[in-house]
Coordinates of N, CA, C and O in Angstrom, one line a residue:
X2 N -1.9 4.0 8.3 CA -2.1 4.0 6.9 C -1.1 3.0 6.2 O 0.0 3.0 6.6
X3 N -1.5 2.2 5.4 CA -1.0 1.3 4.9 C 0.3 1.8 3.5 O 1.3 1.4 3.0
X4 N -0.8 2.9 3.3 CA -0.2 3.8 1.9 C 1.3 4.3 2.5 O 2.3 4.4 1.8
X5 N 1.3 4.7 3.8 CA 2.5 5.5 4.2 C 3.5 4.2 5.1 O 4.6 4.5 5.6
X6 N 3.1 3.2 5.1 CA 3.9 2.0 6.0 C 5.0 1.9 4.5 O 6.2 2.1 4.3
X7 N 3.8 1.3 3.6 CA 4.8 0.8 2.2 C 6.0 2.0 2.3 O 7.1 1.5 2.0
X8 N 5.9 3.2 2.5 CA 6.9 4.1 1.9 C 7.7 3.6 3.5 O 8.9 3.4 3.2
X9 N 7.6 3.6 4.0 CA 8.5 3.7 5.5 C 9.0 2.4 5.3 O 10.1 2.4 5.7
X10 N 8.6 1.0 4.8 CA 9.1 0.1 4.1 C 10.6 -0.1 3.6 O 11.6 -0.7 4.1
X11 N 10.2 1.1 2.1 CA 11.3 1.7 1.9 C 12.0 1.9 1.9 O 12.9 1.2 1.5
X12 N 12.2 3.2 2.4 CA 13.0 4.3 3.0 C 14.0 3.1 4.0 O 15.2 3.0 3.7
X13 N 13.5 2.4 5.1 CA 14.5 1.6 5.6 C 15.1 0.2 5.2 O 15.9 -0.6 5.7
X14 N 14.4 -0.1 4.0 CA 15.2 -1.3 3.2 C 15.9 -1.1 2.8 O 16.7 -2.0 2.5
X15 N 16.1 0.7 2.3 CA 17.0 1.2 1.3 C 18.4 2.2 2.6 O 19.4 2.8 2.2
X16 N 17.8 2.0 3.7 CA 19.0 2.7 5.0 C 18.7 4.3 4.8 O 19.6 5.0 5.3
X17 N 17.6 4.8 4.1 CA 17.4 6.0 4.4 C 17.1 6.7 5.4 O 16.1 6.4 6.0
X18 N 18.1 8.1 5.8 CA 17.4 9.0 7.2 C 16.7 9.5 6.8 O 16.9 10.2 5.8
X19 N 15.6 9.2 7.4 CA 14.5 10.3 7.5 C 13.9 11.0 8.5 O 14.6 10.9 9.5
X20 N 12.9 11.8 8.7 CA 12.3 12.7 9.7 C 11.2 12.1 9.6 O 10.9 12.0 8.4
X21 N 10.1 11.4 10.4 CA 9.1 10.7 10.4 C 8.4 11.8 11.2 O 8.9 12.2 12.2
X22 N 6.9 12.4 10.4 CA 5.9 13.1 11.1 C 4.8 12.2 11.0 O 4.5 11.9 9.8
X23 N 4.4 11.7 11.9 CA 3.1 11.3 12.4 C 1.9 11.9 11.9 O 1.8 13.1 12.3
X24 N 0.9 11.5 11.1 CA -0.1 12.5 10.7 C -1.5 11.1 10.8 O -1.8 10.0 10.3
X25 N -2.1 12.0 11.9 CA -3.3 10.4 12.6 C -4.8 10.7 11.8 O -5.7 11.5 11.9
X26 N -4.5 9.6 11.0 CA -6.1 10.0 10.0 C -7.2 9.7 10.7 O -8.3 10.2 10.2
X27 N -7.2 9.1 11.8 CA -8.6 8.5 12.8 C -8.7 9.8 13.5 O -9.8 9.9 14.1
X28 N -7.6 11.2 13.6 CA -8.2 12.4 14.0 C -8.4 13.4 13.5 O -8.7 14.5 14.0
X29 N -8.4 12.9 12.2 CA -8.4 13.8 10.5 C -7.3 14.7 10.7 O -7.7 15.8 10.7
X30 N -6.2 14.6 10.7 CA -5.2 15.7 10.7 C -4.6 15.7 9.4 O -3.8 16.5 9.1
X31 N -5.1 14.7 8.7 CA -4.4 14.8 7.1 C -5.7 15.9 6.2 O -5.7 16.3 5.1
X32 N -6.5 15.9 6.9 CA -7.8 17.0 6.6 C -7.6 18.6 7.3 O -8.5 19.4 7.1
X33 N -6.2 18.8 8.1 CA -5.7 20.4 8.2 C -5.7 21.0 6.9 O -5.6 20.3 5.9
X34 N -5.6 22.8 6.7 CA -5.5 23.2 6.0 C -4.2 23.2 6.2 O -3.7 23.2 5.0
X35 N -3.0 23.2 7.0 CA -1.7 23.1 6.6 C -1.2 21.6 5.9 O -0.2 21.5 5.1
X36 N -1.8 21.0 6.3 CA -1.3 19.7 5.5 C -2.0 19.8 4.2 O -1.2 19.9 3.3
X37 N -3.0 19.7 3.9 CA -3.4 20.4 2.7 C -2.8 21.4 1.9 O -3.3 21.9 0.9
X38 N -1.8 21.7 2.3 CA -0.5 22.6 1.8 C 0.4 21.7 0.7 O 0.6 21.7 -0.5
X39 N 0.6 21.0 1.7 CA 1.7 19.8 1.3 C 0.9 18.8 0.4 O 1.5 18.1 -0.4
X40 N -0.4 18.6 0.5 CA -1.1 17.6 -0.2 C -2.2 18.0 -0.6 O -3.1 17.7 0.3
X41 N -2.8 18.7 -1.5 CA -4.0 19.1 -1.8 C -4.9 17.7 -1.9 O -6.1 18.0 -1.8
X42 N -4.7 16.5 -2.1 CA -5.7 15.1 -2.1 C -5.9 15.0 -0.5 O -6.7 14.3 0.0
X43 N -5.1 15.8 0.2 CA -5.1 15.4 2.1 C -5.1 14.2 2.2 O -6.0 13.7 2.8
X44 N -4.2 13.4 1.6 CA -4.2 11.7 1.5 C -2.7 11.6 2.2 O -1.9 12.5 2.1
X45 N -2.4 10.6 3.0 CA -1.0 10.4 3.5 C -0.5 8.8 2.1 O -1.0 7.9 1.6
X46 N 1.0 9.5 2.3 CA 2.1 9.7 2.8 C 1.8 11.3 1.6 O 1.1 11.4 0.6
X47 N 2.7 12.1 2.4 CA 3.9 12.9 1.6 C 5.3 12.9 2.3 O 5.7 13.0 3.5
X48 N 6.1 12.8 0.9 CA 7.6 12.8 1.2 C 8.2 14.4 0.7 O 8.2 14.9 -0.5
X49 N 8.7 15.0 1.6 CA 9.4 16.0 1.0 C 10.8 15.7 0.9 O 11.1 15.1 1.9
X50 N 11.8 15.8 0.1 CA 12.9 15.5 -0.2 C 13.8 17.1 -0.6 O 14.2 17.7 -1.6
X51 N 13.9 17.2 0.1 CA 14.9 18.8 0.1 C 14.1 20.0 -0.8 O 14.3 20.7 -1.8
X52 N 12.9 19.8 0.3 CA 11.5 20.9 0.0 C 10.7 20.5 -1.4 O 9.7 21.1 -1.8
X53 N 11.1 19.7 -2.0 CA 10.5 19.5 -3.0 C 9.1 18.3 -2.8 O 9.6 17.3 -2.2
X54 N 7.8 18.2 -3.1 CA 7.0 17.5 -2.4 C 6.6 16.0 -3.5 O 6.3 15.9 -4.7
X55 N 6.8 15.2 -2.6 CA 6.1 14.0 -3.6 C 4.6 13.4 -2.9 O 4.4 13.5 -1.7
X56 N 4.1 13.0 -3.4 CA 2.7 12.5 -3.0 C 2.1 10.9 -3.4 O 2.7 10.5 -4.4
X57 N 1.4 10.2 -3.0 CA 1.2 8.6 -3.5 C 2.1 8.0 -3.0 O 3.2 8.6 -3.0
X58 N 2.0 6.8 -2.4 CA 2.7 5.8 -1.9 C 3.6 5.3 -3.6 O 4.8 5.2 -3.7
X59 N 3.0 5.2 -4.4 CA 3.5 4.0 -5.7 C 4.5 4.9 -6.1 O 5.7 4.7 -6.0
X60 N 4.0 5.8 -6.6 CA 4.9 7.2 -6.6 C 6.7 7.7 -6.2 O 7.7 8.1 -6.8
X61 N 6.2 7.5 -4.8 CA 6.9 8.0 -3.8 C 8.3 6.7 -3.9 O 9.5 6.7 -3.9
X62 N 7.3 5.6 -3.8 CA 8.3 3.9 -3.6 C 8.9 4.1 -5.1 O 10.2 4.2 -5.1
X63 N 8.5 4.2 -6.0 CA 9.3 4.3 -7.5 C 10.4 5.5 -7.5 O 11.5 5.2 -8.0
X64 N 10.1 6.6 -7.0 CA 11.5 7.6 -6.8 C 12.4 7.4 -6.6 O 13.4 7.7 -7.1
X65 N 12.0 6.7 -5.3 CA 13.2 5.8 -4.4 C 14.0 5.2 -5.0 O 15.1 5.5 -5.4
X66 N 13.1 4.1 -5.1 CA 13.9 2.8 -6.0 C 14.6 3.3 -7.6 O 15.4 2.8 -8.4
X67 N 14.0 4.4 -7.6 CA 15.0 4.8 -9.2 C 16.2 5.7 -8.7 O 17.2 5.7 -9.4
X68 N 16.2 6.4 -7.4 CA 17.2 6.9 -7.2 C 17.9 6.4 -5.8 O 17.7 7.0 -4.7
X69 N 18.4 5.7 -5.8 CA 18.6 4.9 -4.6 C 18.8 3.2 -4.4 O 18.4 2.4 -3.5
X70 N 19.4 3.2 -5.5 CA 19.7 1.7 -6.3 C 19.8 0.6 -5.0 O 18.7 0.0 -4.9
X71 N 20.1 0.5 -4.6 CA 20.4 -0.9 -3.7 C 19.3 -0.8 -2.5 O 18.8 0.3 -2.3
X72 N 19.0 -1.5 -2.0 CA 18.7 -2.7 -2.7 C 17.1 -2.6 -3.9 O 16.0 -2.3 -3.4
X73 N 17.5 -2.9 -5.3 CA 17.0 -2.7 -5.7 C 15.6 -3.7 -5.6 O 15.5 -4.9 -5.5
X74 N 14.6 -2.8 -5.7 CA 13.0 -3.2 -5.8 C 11.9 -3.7 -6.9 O 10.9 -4.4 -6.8
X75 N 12.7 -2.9 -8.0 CA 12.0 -3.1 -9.3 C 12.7 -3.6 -10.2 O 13.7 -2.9 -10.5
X76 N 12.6 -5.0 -10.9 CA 13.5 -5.9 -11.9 C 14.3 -5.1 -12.7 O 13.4 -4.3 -12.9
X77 N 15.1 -4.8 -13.4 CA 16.1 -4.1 -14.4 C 15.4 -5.0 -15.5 O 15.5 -4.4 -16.6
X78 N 14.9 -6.0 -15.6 CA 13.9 -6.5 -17.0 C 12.3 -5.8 -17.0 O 11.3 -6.0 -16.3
X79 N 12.5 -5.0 -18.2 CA 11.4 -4.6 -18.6 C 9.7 -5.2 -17.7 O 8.9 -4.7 -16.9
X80 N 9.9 -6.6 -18.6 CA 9.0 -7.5 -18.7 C 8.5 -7.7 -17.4 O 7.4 -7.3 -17.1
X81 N 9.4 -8.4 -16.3 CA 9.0 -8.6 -14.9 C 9.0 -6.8 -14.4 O 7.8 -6.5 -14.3
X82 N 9.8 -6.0 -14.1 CA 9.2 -5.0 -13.9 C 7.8 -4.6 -14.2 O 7.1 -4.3 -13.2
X83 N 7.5 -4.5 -15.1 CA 5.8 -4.5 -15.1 C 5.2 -5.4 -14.7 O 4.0 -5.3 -14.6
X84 N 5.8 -6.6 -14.5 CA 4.3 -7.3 -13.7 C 4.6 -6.9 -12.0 O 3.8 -7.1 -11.1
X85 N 5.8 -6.5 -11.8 CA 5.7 -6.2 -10.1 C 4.9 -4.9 -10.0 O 4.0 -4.8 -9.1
X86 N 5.1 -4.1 -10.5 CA 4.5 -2.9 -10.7 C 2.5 -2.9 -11.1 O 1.6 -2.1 -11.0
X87 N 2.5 -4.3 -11.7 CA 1.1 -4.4 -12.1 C 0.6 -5.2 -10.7 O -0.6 -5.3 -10.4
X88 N 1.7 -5.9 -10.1 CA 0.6 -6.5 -8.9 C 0.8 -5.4 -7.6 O 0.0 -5.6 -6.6
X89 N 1.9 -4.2 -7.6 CA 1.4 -3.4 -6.9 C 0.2 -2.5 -7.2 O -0.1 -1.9 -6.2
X90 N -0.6 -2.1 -8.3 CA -1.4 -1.2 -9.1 C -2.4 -2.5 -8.5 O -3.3 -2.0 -7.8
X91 N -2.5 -3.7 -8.5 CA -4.1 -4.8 -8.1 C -4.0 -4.5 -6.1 O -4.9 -4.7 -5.4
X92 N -3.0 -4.1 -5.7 CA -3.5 -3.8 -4.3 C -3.8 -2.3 -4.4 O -5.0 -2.1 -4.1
X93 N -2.8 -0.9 -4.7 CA -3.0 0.3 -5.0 C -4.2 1.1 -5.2 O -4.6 2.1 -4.7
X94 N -5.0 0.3 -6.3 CA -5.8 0.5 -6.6 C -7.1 0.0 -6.5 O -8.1 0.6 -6.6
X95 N -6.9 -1.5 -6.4 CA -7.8 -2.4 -6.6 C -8.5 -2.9 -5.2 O -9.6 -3.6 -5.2
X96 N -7.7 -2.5 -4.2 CA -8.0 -3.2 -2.9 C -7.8 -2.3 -1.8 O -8.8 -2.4 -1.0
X97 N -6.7 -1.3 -1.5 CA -6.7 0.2 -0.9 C -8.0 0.6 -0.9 O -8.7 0.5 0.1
X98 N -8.5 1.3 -2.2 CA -9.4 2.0 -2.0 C -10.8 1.3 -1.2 O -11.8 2.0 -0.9
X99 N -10.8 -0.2 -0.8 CA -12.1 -0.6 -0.7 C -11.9 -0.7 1.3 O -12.8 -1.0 2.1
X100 N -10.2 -0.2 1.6 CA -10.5 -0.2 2.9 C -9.9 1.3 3.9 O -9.7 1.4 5.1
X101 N -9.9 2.1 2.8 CA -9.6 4.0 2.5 C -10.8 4.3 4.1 O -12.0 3.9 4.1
X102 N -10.4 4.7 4.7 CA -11.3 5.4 5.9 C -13.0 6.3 5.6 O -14.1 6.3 6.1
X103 N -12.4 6.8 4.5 CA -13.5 8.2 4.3 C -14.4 7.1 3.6 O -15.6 7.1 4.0
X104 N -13.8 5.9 2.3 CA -15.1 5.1 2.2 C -15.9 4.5 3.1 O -17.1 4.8 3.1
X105 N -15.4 3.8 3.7 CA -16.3 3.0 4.9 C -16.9 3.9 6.2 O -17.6 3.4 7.1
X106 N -16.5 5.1 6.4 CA -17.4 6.2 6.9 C -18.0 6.6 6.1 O -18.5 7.5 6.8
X107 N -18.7 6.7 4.6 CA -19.5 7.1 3.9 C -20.5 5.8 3.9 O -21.7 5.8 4.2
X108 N -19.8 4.9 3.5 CA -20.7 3.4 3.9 C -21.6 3.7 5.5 O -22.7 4.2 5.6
X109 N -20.6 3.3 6.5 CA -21.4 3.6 7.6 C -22.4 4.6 7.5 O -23.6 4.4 7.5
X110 N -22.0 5.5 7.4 CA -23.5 7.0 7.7 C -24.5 6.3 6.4 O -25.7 6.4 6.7
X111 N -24.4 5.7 5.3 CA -25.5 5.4 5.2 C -26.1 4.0 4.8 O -26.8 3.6 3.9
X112 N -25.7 3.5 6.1 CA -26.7 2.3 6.6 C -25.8 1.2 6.1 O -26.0 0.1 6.7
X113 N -24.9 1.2 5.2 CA -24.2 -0.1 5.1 C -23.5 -0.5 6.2 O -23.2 0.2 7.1
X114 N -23.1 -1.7 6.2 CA -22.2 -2.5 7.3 C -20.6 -2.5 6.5 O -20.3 -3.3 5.6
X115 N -20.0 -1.7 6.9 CA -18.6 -1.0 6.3 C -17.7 -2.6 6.1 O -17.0 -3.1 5.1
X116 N -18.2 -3.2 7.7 CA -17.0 -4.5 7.7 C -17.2 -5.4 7.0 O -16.3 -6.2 6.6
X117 N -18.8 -5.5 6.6 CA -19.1 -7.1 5.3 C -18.9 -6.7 4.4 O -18.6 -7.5 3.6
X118 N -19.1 -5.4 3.8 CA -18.9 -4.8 2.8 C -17.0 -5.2 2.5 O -16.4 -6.1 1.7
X119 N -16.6 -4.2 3.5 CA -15.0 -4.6 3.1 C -14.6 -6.0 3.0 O -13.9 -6.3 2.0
X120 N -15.0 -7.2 4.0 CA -14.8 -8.3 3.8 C -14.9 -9.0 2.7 O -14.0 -9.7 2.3
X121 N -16.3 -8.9 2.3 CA -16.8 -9.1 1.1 C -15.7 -9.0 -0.5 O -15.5 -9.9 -1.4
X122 N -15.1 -7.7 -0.4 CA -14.3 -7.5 -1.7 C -13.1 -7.6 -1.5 O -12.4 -7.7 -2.5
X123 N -12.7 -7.8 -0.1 CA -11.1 -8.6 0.3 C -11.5 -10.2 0.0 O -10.5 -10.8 -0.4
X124 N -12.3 -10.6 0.0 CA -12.1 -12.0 -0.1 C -12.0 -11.9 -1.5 O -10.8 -12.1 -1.9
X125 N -12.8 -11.5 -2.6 CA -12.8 -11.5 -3.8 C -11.1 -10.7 -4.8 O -10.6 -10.9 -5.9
X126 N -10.6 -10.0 -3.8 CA -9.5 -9.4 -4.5 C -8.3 -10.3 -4.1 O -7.4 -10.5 -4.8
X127 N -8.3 -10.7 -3.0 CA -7.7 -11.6 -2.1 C -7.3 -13.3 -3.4 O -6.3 -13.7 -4.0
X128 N -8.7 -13.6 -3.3 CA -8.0 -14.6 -4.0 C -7.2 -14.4 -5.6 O -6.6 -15.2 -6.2
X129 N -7.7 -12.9 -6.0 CA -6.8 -12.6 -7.4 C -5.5 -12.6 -6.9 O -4.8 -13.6 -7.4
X130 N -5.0 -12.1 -6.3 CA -3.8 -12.2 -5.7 C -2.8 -13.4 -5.3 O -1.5 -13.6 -5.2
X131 N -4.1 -14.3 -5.0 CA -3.7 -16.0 -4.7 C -3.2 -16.5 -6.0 O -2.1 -17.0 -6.1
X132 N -4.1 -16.4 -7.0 CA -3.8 -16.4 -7.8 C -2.7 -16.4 -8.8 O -2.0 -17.3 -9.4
X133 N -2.8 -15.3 -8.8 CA -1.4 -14.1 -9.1 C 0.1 -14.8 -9.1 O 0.9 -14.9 -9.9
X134 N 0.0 -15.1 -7.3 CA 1.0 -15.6 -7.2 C 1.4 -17.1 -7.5 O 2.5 -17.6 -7.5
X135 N 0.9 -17.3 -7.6 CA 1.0 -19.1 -7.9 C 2.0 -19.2 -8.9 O 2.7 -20.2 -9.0
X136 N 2.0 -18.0 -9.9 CA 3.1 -18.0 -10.9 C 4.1 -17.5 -11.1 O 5.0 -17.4 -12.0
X137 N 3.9 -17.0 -9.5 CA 4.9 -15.4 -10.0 C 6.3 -15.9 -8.0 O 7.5 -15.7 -7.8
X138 N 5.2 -16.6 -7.1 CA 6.3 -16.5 -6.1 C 7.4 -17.7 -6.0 O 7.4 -18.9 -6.4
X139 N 8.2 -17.0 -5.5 CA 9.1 -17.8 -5.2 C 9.5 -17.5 -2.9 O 8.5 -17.5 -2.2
X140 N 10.6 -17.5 -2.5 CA 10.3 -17.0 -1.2 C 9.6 -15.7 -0.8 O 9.3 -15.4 0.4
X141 N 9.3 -15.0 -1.9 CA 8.8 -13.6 -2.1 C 7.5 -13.9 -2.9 O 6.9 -15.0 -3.0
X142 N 7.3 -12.8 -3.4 CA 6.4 -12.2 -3.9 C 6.7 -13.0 -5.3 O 6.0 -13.8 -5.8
X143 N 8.1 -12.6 -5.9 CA 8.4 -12.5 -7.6 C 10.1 -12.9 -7.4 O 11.1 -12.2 -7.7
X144 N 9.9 -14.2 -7.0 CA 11.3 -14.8 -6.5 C 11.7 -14.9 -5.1 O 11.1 -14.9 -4.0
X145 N 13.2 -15.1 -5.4 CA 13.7 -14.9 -4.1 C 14.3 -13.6 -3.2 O 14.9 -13.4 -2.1
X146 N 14.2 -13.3 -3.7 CA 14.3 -11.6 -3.8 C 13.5 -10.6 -3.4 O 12.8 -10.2 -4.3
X147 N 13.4 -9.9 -2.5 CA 12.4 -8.9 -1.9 C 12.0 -7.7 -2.8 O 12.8 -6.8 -2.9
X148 N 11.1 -7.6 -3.5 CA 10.8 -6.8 -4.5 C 9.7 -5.8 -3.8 O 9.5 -5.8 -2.6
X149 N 9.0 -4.8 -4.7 CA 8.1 -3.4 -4.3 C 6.9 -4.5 -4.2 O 6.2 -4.1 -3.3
X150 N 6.8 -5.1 -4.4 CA 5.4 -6.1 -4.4 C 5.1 -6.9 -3.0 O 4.0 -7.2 -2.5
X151 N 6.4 -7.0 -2.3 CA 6.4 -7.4 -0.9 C 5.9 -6.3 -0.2 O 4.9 -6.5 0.6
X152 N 6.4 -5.1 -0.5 CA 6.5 -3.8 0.4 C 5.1 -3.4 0.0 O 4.7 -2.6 0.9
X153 N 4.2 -3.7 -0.8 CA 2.9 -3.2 -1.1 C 2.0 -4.6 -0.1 O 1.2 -4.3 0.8
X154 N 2.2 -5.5 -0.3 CA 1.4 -6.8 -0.2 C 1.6 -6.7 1.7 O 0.7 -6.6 2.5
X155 N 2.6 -6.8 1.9 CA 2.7 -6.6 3.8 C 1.6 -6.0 4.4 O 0.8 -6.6 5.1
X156 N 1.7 -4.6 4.1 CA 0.8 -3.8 5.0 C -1.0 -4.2 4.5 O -2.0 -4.1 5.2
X157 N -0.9 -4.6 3.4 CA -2.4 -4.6 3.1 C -2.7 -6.0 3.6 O -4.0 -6.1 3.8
X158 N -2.0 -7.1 3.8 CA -2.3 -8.0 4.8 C -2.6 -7.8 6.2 O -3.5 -8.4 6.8
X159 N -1.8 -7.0 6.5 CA -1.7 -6.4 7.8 C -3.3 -6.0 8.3 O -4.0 -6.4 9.2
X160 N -3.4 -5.2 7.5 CA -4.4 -4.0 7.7 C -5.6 -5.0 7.8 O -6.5 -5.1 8.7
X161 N -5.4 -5.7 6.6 CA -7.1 -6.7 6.7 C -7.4 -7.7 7.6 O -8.3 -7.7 8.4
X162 N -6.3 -8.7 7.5 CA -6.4 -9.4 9.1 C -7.1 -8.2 10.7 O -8.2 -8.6 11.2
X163 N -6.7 -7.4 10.9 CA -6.4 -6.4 11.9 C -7.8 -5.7 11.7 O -8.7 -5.8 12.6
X164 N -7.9 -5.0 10.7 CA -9.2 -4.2 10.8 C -10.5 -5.5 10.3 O -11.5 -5.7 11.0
X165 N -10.4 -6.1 9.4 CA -11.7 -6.7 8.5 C -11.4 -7.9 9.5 O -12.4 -8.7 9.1
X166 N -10.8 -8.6 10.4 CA -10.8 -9.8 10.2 C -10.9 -11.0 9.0 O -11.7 -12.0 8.9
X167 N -9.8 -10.6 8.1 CA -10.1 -11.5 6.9 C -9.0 -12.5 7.3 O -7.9 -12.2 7.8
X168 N -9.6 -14.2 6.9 CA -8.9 -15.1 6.8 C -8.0 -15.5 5.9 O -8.4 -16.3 5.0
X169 N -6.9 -15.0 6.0 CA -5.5 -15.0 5.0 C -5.4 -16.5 5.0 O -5.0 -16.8 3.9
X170 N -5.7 -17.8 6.0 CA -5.5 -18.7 5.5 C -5.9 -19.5 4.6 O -5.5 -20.6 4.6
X171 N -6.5 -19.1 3.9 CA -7.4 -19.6 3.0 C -6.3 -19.2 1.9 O -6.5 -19.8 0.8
X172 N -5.0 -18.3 1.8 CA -4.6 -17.9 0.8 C -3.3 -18.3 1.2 O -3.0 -17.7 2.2
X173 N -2.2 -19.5 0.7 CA -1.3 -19.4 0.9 C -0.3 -19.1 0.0 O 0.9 -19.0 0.3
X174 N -0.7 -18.9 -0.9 CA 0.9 -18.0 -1.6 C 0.8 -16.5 -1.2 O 1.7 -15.8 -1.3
X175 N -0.6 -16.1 -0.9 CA -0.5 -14.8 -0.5 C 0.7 -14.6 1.4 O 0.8 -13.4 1.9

């Protein structure tokens, strides 16, 4: 899961111990009724933090970074703060959900082709992003500076190369 990489991201950017439980969505175990305890969406990640439960990757990465200053992720300027936060909300939202498991098995069972499908709106979100950056990078995402926007942008590269075969070269600030 790409949603739970970004938090594991995190957690060791930031030198945090954690307990890593393994929860394998290709064998639906995030669809137990015990995990469903912890997550009534049965979506990964959840973080529990001294029993208390958090849920969402964006969520979960914003906790952090608000309590757990160094190395900080989100600009202390208003202004750029929201746009890092706005180009993680264009993968979050915008591009996640189009490569979310249970969609493209609902595609598949009925009759769509899950991978042109996905391909299809990775190329088109893909180059928003190209975009995007052209103004905003610098060795990073939003400078020189490793910001939440790296930690979102990684895995969802990852994922699409890897599962969709999408050609990232076509995108070089991405």
């Amino acid at each position: 899961s790409s949603a739970s990489w970004r938090v594991r991201i995190v957690l060791n950017l930031k030198n945090l111990k954690y307990e890593y439980i393994p929860i394998n969505i290709l064998k639906s175990e995030h669809k137990t009724p015990e995990y469903a305890q912890l997550n009534p969406m049965k979506h990964v990640p959840t973080l529990d933090v001294d029993g208390k439960l958090l849920t969402e990757s964006m969520v979960i990465c914003e906790f952090l970074d608000e309590n757990v200053p160094e190395p900080q992720l989100l600009s202390q300027d208003p202004f750029q703060r929201a746009k890092i936060r706005g180009f993680c909300e264009m993968i979050n939202s915008g591009i996640q959900p189009i490569t979310n498991l249970s969609v493209l098995k609902w595609l598949d069972n009925n009759n769509v082709n899950s991978i042109e499908w996905a391909q299809y709106w990775l190329t088109t979100r893909f180059s928003s992003l190209e975009s995007h950056l052209k103004n905003t990078r610098g060795k990073y995402c939003f400078g020189d500076k490793v910001s939440l926007a790296d930690v979102f942008l990684l895995p969802m590269i990852q994922g699409s190369v890897k599962r969709f075969n999408l050609d990232v070269t076509k995108y070089p600030n991405v």
